[in-house]
Amino acid sequence: MKSKKDSLYKISTDRNRLDLALIHDFLANSYWAKGIPRKIVERAIKNSLCFGAYRDGKQVGFARVISDFATIAYLADVFVVPEHRGRGVSKLIMRAVTEHTDLQGLRRIVLVTKDAHGLYAQFGFKPLANPENFMTIHKPDIYRDGKVG
Ligand SMILES: CC(C)(COP(=O)(O)OP(=O)(O)OC[C@H]1O[C@@H](n2cnc3c(N)ncnc32)[C@H](O)[C@@H]1OP(=O)(O)O)[C@@H](O)C(=O)NCCC(=O)NCCS
């Protein structure tokens, strides 16, 4: 059952409602996408299923999902602006993500987090059982050397 507090916040997947300036400002200062150019954020949003959290019509949170909508999805860029943290907003976003019609029946959903394991664990995520089986190409400084964007 939704609490009274939850009802102040609304989740929407309408891309047209997203506050691109807010999203870019947050991500460009985040630990995982530091310096990301705005046009890269715009391209990412255009090609993702995006979830915005709103309070009184103003955006306060975000997440996006990259998926084939059949077998696999990657959850990325989850954040809530500092003034609205600790009020269950990220859990509302996570509920919207995990219950979304187009994300049912997937074989795998992947995410990467430095310290929010306790949030995602509440929605069924577990640490990799076989991390040695996963491989990645990772360029954490890609936006800092000025070559992308
Ligand atoms: C992480 C973040 C999205 C949480 O948003 P929030 O709306 O404040 O969180 P909620 O109020 O919905 O509560 C989250 C729950 O997960 C838990 N949690 C676990 N790890 C957490 C973390 N690193 N930060 C915040 N909560 C965390 C909280 O204790 C809380 O548990 P509860 O259900 O027992 O109350 C927000 O702190 C944020 O934007 N942080 C900066 C960006 C970031 O680190 N994003 C995650 C990238 S993977």
Coordinates of C-alpha atoms and ligand atoms in Angstrom, one line a residue:
M1 CA 0.0 0.0 0.0
K2 CA 1.3 3.5 -0.8
S3 CA 2.1 5.8 2.1
K4 CA 0.9 9.4 2.2
K5 CA 4.5 10.5 1.6
D6 CA 4.7 8.4 -1.5
S7 CA 1.7 10.0 -3.1
L8 CA 3.4 13.4 -3.3
Y9 CA 5.8 12.0 -5.8
K10 CA 4.8 10.8 -9.3
I11 CA 6.7 8.6 -11.7
S12 CA 6.4 9.1 -15.4
T13 CA 8.0 7.5 -18.4
D14 CA 7.1 10.4 -20.7
R15 CA 10.4 11.5 -22.2
N16 CA 9.0 14.9 -23.1
R17 CA 8.6 15.8 -19.4
L18 CA 12.2 15.3 -18.6
D19 CA 14.3 18.2 -17.4
L20 CA 17.4 17.8 -19.5
A21 CA 19.3 20.6 -17.8
L22 CA 18.7 19.0 -14.4
I23 CA 19.7 15.5 -15.6
H24 CA 22.8 16.7 -17.4
D25 CA 23.9 18.9 -14.4
F26 CA 23.5 15.9 -12.1
L27 CA 25.3 13.4 -14.3
A28 CA 28.1 15.7 -15.3
N29 CA 28.9 16.0 -11.6
S30 CA 28.3 12.3 -10.7
Y31 CA 31.1 9.9 -9.8
W32 CA 30.2 7.6 -12.7
A33 CA 29.7 10.0 -15.6
K34 CA 31.8 13.0 -14.6
G35 CA 32.1 15.6 -17.3
I36 CA 29.6 13.9 -19.7
P37 CA 28.6 16.3 -22.5
R38 CA 25.0 17.3 -22.8
K39 CA 24.6 15.9 -26.3
I40 CA 25.7 12.5 -25.1
V41 CA 23.1 12.6 -22.3
E42 CA 20.5 13.6 -24.9
R43 CA 21.4 10.7 -27.1
A44 CA 21.3 8.3 -24.2
I45 CA 17.9 9.5 -23.1
K46 CA 16.6 9.3 -26.7
N47 CA 17.6 5.6 -26.8
S48 CA 16.5 4.6 -23.3
L49 CA 13.3 3.9 -21.4
C50 CA 13.4 6.8 -19.0
F51 CA 11.8 7.2 -15.6
G52 CA 11.3 10.7 -14.1
A53 CA 10.2 11.3 -10.5
Y54 CA 8.2 14.5 -10.0
R55 CA 7.1 16.6 -7.1
D56 CA 4.6 19.3 -7.9
G57 CA 5.5 18.9 -11.5
K58 CA 9.2 19.5 -10.9
Q59 CA 11.6 16.7 -11.6
V60 CA 13.4 15.4 -8.5
G61 CA 14.7 12.0 -9.7
F62 CA 15.7 9.9 -12.7
A63 CA 16.6 6.5 -13.9
R64 CA 16.9 4.9 -17.4
V65 CA 16.8 1.4 -18.8
I66 CA 18.6 0.2 -21.9
S67 CA 16.9 -3.0 -23.2
D68 CA 15.8 -5.2 -26.0
F69 CA 12.5 -5.5 -24.1
A70 CA 12.7 -9.3 -24.6
T71 CA 15.7 -10.8 -22.8
I72 CA 17.9 -8.3 -21.1
A73 CA 18.1 -4.8 -19.6
Y74 CA 20.7 -2.5 -18.1
L75 CA 19.6 0.0 -15.4
A76 CA 21.6 3.2 -15.3
D77 CA 21.9 6.8 -14.0
V78 CA 19.6 6.4 -11.0
F79 CA 19.5 9.5 -8.9
V80 CA 17.4 11.6 -6.6
V81 CA 18.3 15.3 -6.1
P82 CA 19.7 15.9 -2.5
E83 CA 16.7 17.9 -1.2
H84 CA 14.4 15.0 -1.8
R85 CA 16.5 12.1 -0.6
G86 CA 15.5 9.8 2.2
R87 CA 11.8 10.0 1.3
G88 CA 11.4 6.8 -0.7
V89 CA 11.7 8.4 -4.1
S90 CA 14.3 6.0 -5.4
K91 CA 12.1 3.1 -4.2
L92 CA 9.2 4.5 -6.1
I93 CA 11.4 4.7 -9.2
M94 CA 12.6 1.1 -8.7
R95 CA 9.1 -0.1 -8.2
A96 CA 8.1 1.6 -11.5
V97 CA 11.1 0.0 -13.3
T98 CA 10.6 -3.5 -12.0
E99 CA 6.8 -3.4 -12.6
H100 CA 7.0 -1.8 -16.1
T101 CA 5.1 -3.9 -18.7
D102 CA 7.9 -3.8 -21.2
L103 CA 10.4 -5.1 -18.7
Q104 CA 8.7 -8.3 -17.7
G105 CA 10.0 -11.8 -18.4
L106 CA 13.6 -10.7 -19.0
R107 CA 16.3 -13.3 -18.4
R108 CA 18.7 -10.7 -16.9
I109 CA 18.8 -7.2 -15.6
V110 CA 22.2 -5.7 -14.9
L111 CA 23.3 -2.6 -12.9
V112 CA 26.6 -1.3 -11.5
T113 CA 26.7 0.5 -8.1
K114 CA 29.4 1.7 -5.7
D115 CA 27.3 1.8 -2.6
A116 CA 23.6 1.5 -3.2
H117 CA 23.4 -2.3 -3.0
G118 CA 20.9 -2.1 -0.2
L119 CA 18.4 -0.2 -2.4
Y120 CA 18.6 -2.6 -5.3
A121 CA 18.6 -5.7 -3.0
Q122 CA 15.1 -4.6 -2.0
F123 CA 14.0 -5.2 -5.6
G124 CA 15.6 -8.6 -6.1
F125 CA 19.1 -7.7 -7.3
K126 CA 21.9 -9.8 -6.1
P127 CA 25.7 -9.5 -6.4
L128 CA 27.1 -11.4 -9.4
A129 CA 27.3 -15.1 -8.7
N130 CA 30.1 -15.6 -11.1
P131 CA 31.9 -12.3 -11.6
E132 CA 34.8 -14.1 -13.4
N133 CA 32.3 -14.9 -16.2
F134 CA 31.6 -11.2 -16.9
M135 CA 33.8 -9.0 -19.1
T136 CA 33.6 -5.4 -19.9
I137 CA 35.2 -2.5 -21.8
H138 CA 35.2 0.3 -19.4
K139 CA 36.6 3.8 -20.0
P140 CA 35.9 5.7 -16.8
D141 CA 37.8 8.8 -18.0
I142 CA 36.3 9.0 -21.4
Y143 CA 34.5 12.3 -20.8
R144 CA 37.5 13.9 -19.1
D145 CA 40.0 13.6 -22.0
G146 CA 37.7 15.7 -24.3
K147 CA 37.7 13.2 -27.1
V148 CA 34.0 12.3 -26.8
G149 CA 31.2 14.9 -27.2
Ligands
LIG1 C1 21.0 6.4 -4.0 C2 19.8 7.3 -4.1 C3 19.2 7.2 -5.5 C4 18.7 6.9 -3.1 O1 17.6 7.7 -3.3 P1 16.6 8.1 -2.1 O2 15.3 8.5 -2.7 O3 17.2 9.0 -1.1 O4 16.4 6.7 -1.3 P2 15.1 6.1 -0.6 O5 14.5 7.2 0.3 O6 14.1 5.7 -1.7 O7 15.6 4.9 0.2 C5 16.6 4.0 -0.3 C6 16.7 2.8 0.5 O8 17.8 2.1 0.1 C7 18.8 2.1 1.1 N1 20.1 2.4 0.6 C8 21.1 1.6 0.4 N2 22.2 2.1 -0.1 C9 21.9 3.4 -0.3 C10 22.7 4.5 -0.7 N3 23.9 4.4 -1.2 N4 22.1 5.7 -0.8 C11 20.8 5.9 -0.3 N5 20.1 4.8 0.2 C12 20.6 3.6 0.2 C13 18.3 3.2 2.1 O9 18.8 2.9 3.4 C14 16.8 3.1 2.0 O10 16.4 1.9 2.7 P3 15.0 1.8 3.5 O11 14.1 1.2 2.6 O12 15.4 0.8 4.6 O13 14.6 3.1 4.0 C15 20.2 8.8 -3.8 O14 20.8 8.8 -2.5 C16 21.2 9.4 -4.8 O15 20.7 10.0 -5.8 N6 22.5 9.3 -4.6 C17 23.5 9.8 -5.5 C18 23.5 9.1 -6.8 C19 23.7 7.7 -6.6 O16 24.6 7.3 -5.9 N7 22.9 6.9 -7.3 C20 23.0 5.4 -7.3 C21 23.9 5.0 -8.5 S1 24.0 3.3 -8.6

